[in-house]
Amino acid sequence: GPRHMTLRAWRDRRWETVKAMFAAGPPASPAYLTFGGMKNGGSHLDGLAEALDWLVAAPQIGFTNAIFSSCDLESLWHVLQQVPHVGPFIAMQICRDLFLADALGHLDEDSFVYIGPGALPALETLYGPAPYTEQLKCIRRLWRRQPAWLQPPLALADVEQALCEWRKYFNLRAGRGKKRYFTPHGSPDP
C-alpha cells in the first residue's frame, strides 16, 4: 500500500513545508487556504500547520478511506470538514480539486453544491431573499438551463462559482467592493 510520512518526520519538516507552500510561485497559489484564525490567536500559518498535522496522522484514523469510500458528494463534503479549520466553503473547494484531479470518478459531481458566501448575495440580487433550500433550487434551475452550445457543460459548482464572480463584478460596477487588479508574473507564454 501507499507509504505515509511518520509523525516524527512530519514534525521535523512541518514549518519548512508550510512556508514553502506560501512562498511557491505561479501556478501554485495558497489563494483559497483561508483557514479561520486559531482560537488561541495564532496565525493562518499556524492553522495550516495544525490542519497538516491532523492530515499526517489521518492514515491512522482511516481518513483517506473515508474520503474514497464516500457514497455521495455531500457525504464527502461532510467528511472533509473533520479536518481542523476546514469549513463548508473550503471543503467544497477541496471536492472540486479532487474532481479536477480525476480522483472521484465514482461520485456524481452535480449531485451537490455548497452555496458559498459570494454566491448567496448574487442569488438574492437575482431572485430576492429566500431560504437556503430555495436558493439551491435556483442554482439547479440555472444549471439545467445552460445553453446546449456551451461545451463542455458547466458543472453545478461552476454555476455557483460564476455567481460569486458575477456578484464581485456587479458590486464593483455599483461602486462597492474591493478593486483588485491582476498583475501577471513573468513573461507571457509564446
Short mmCIF file of C-alpha atoms in Angstrom, two decimals:
data_model
loop_
_atom_site.label_atom_id
_atom_site.label_comp_id
_atom_site.label_asym_id
_atom_site.label_seq_id
_atom_site.Cartn_x
_atom_site.Cartn_y
_atom_site.Cartn_z
CA GLY A 1 0.00 0.00 0.00
CA PRO A 2 0.97 3.67 -0.07
CA ARG A 3 3.69 4.81 2.29
CA HIS A 4 2.89 7.61 4.70
CA MET A 5 5.24 10.06 6.35
CA THR A 6 5.72 9.31 10.04
CA LEU A 7 4.51 11.87 12.56
CA ARG A 8 8.09 12.40 13.73
CA ALA A 9 9.38 13.02 10.19
CA TRP A 10 6.48 15.40 9.56
CA ARG A 11 7.12 17.40 12.73
CA ASP A 12 10.77 17.80 11.72
CA ARG A 13 9.73 19.29 8.35
CA ARG A 14 6.37 20.95 9.04
CA TRP A 15 7.42 24.62 9.07
CA GLU A 16 9.68 24.13 6.07
CA THR A 17 6.72 22.64 4.17
CA VAL A 18 4.18 25.25 5.28
CA LYS A 19 6.48 28.15 4.39
CA ALA A 20 7.24 26.59 1.00
CA MET A 21 3.51 26.32 0.27
CA PHE A 22 3.04 30.03 0.90
CA ALA A 23 6.20 31.04 -0.99
CA ALA A 24 5.55 28.96 -4.11
CA GLY A 25 5.33 30.98 -7.29
CA PRO A 26 2.78 30.60 -10.08
CA PRO A 27 0.94 28.49 -10.89
CA ALA A 28 0.92 27.31 -7.26
CA SER A 29 -1.16 29.51 -5.01
CA PRO A 30 -2.38 29.37 -1.43
CA ALA A 31 -5.32 31.53 -2.58
CA TYR A 32 -8.10 29.51 -1.01
CA LEU A 33 -6.12 28.38 2.01
CA THR A 34 -8.13 30.83 4.06
CA PHE A 35 -8.45 28.81 7.22
CA GLY A 36 -10.17 30.52 10.08
CA GLY A 37 -7.98 32.03 12.74
CA MET A 38 -6.69 29.96 15.59
CA LYS A 39 -8.72 30.22 18.78
CA ASN A 40 -5.55 30.99 20.72
CA GLY A 41 -4.71 33.91 18.40
CA GLY A 42 -2.31 32.05 16.12
CA SER A 43 -1.72 32.97 12.50
CA HIS A 44 -3.06 31.43 9.30
CA LEU A 45 0.24 29.58 9.03
CA ASP A 46 -0.47 28.07 12.45
CA GLY A 47 -3.91 26.99 11.23
CA LEU A 48 -2.47 25.43 8.10
CA ALA A 49 0.20 23.64 10.15
CA GLU A 50 -2.47 22.29 12.52
CA ALA A 51 -4.54 21.00 9.59
CA LEU A 52 -1.48 19.38 8.02
CA ASP A 53 -0.54 17.81 11.38
CA TRP A 54 -4.01 16.30 11.51
CA LEU A 55 -3.76 15.03 7.93
CA VAL A 56 -0.38 13.40 8.54
CA ALA A 57 -1.98 11.48 11.40
CA ALA A 58 -5.09 10.78 9.30
CA PRO A 59 -3.95 7.42 7.87
CA GLN A 60 -4.02 6.11 11.42
CA ILE A 61 -7.70 7.03 11.75
CA GLY A 62 -8.84 5.89 8.31
CA PHE A 63 -9.48 9.38 6.94
CA THR A 64 -8.25 8.58 3.42
CA ASN A 65 -10.53 5.56 3.30
CA ALA A 66 -13.43 7.73 4.44
CA ILE A 67 -12.77 10.12 1.54
CA PHE A 68 -12.59 7.50 -1.17
CA SER A 69 -15.41 5.34 0.20
CA SER A 70 -17.88 8.23 0.42
CA CYS A 71 -21.08 7.17 -1.30
CA ASP A 72 -22.03 10.66 -2.50
CA LEU A 73 -20.59 14.15 -2.82
CA GLU A 74 -22.44 15.60 0.15
CA SER A 75 -21.09 12.82 2.40
CA LEU A 76 -17.56 13.53 1.19
CA TRP A 77 -18.10 17.25 1.85
CA HIS A 78 -19.04 16.40 5.47
CA VAL A 79 -16.02 14.08 5.86
CA LEU A 80 -13.63 16.84 4.74
CA GLN A 81 -14.96 19.17 7.41
CA GLN A 82 -13.41 16.90 10.05
CA VAL A 83 -10.03 18.47 9.19
CA PRO A 84 -9.21 21.34 11.58
CA HIS A 85 -10.04 24.74 10.07
CA VAL A 86 -11.83 23.26 7.06
CA GLY A 87 -15.36 24.61 6.95
CA PRO A 88 -18.10 24.22 4.37
CA PHE A 89 -16.58 26.53 1.73
CA ILE A 90 -13.05 25.09 1.83
CA ALA A 91 -14.45 21.54 1.90
CA MET A 92 -16.31 22.27 -1.36
CA GLN A 93 -13.13 23.69 -2.91
CA ILE A 94 -11.26 20.51 -1.96
CA CYS A 95 -14.03 18.43 -3.54
CA ARG A 96 -13.63 20.50 -6.73
CA ASP A 97 -9.87 19.88 -6.72
CA LEU A 98 -10.39 16.14 -6.26
CA PHE A 99 -12.78 16.09 -9.25
CA LEU A 100 -10.30 18.09 -11.35
CA ALA A 101 -7.63 15.52 -10.44
CA ASP A 102 -9.95 12.69 -11.57
CA ALA A 103 -9.85 11.22 -8.07
CA LEU A 104 -13.62 10.96 -7.59
CA GLY A 105 -14.85 9.15 -10.69
CA HIS A 106 -17.26 7.13 -8.57
CA LEU A 107 -19.21 10.22 -7.49
CA ASP A 108 -21.65 12.48 -9.36
CA GLU A 109 -20.10 15.96 -9.44
CA ASP A 110 -23.51 17.56 -9.96
CA SER A 111 -25.31 15.83 -7.09
CA PHE A 112 -24.45 18.51 -4.53
CA VAL A 113 -23.15 22.05 -4.21
CA TYR A 114 -22.49 24.27 -1.22
CA ILE A 115 -23.54 27.86 -1.88
CA GLY A 116 -20.62 29.97 -0.71
CA PRO A 117 -20.65 33.46 0.82
CA GLY A 118 -20.18 35.14 -2.57
CA ALA A 119 -22.93 33.33 -4.45
CA LEU A 120 -25.59 33.80 -1.76
CA PRO A 121 -25.87 37.59 -2.25
CA ALA A 122 -25.78 37.07 -6.03
CA LEU A 123 -28.82 34.81 -5.79
CA GLU A 124 -30.56 37.36 -3.56
CA THR A 125 -29.85 40.08 -6.14
CA LEU A 126 -31.28 37.94 -8.94
CA TYR A 127 -34.19 36.24 -7.16
CA GLY A 128 -34.75 38.12 -3.90
CA PRO A 129 -34.26 36.84 -0.37
CA ALA A 130 -35.10 33.17 0.07
CA PRO A 131 -34.30 30.27 2.40
CA TYR A 132 -31.17 28.28 1.57
CA THR A 133 -33.19 25.35 0.18
CA GLU A 134 -34.88 27.71 -2.30
CA GLN A 135 -31.52 29.16 -3.31
CA LEU A 136 -30.31 25.63 -4.07
CA LYS A 137 -33.31 25.20 -6.36
CA CYS A 138 -32.39 28.47 -8.13
CA ILE A 139 -28.82 27.29 -8.77
CA ARG A 140 -30.09 23.95 -10.07
CA ARG A 141 -32.54 25.78 -12.33
CA LEU A 142 -29.72 27.94 -13.76
CA TRP A 143 -27.55 24.84 -14.22
CA ARG A 144 -30.31 22.94 -16.07
CA ARG A 145 -30.96 25.93 -18.36
CA GLN A 146 -27.42 26.37 -19.66
CA PRO A 147 -27.30 26.59 -23.46
CA ALA A 148 -26.61 23.42 -25.44
CA TRP A 149 -23.78 25.13 -27.34
CA LEU A 150 -21.82 25.53 -24.11
CA GLN A 151 -19.40 22.60 -24.28
CA PRO A 152 -18.31 21.07 -22.10
CA PRO A 153 -21.33 21.92 -19.99
CA LEU A 154 -20.77 23.66 -16.69
CA ALA A 155 -20.77 21.59 -13.52
CA LEU A 156 -23.20 22.61 -10.81
CA ALA A 157 -20.30 24.04 -8.78
CA ASP A 158 -19.19 26.07 -11.83
CA VAL A 159 -22.57 27.84 -11.76
CA GLU A 160 -22.11 28.58 -8.05
CA GLN A 161 -18.63 29.97 -8.71
CA ALA A 162 -19.84 32.05 -11.67
CA LEU A 163 -22.50 33.61 -9.42
CA CYS A 164 -19.80 34.55 -6.93
CA GLU A 165 -17.66 36.16 -9.64
CA TRP A 166 -20.69 37.92 -11.12
CA ARG A 167 -21.51 39.39 -7.71
CA LYS A 168 -17.97 40.80 -7.41
CA TYR A 169 -18.30 42.42 -10.83
CA PHE A 170 -21.82 43.70 -10.06
CA ASN A 171 -20.61 45.28 -6.79
CA LEU A 172 -17.58 46.84 -8.48
CA ARG A 173 -19.78 48.38 -11.21
CA ALA A 174 -22.03 49.76 -8.45
CA GLY A 175 -19.01 51.40 -6.75
CA ARG A 176 -18.81 48.84 -3.94
CA GLY A 177 -16.38 46.07 -3.18
CA LYS A 178 -12.62 45.75 -3.46
CA LYS A 179 -10.83 46.91 -6.55
CA ARG A 180 -8.38 44.13 -7.26
CA TYR A 181 -6.02 44.19 -10.15
CA PHE A 182 -4.35 41.25 -11.83
CA THR A 183 -0.63 41.57 -12.37
CA PRO A 184 0.85 38.72 -14.40
CA HIS A 185 4.09 37.16 -13.16
CA GLY A 186 6.93 36.72 -15.63
CA SER A 187 6.59 36.88 -19.38
CA PRO A 188 3.62 35.54 -21.31
CA ASP A 189 3.80 32.12 -22.95
CA PRO A 190 4.95 32.24 -26.61
#
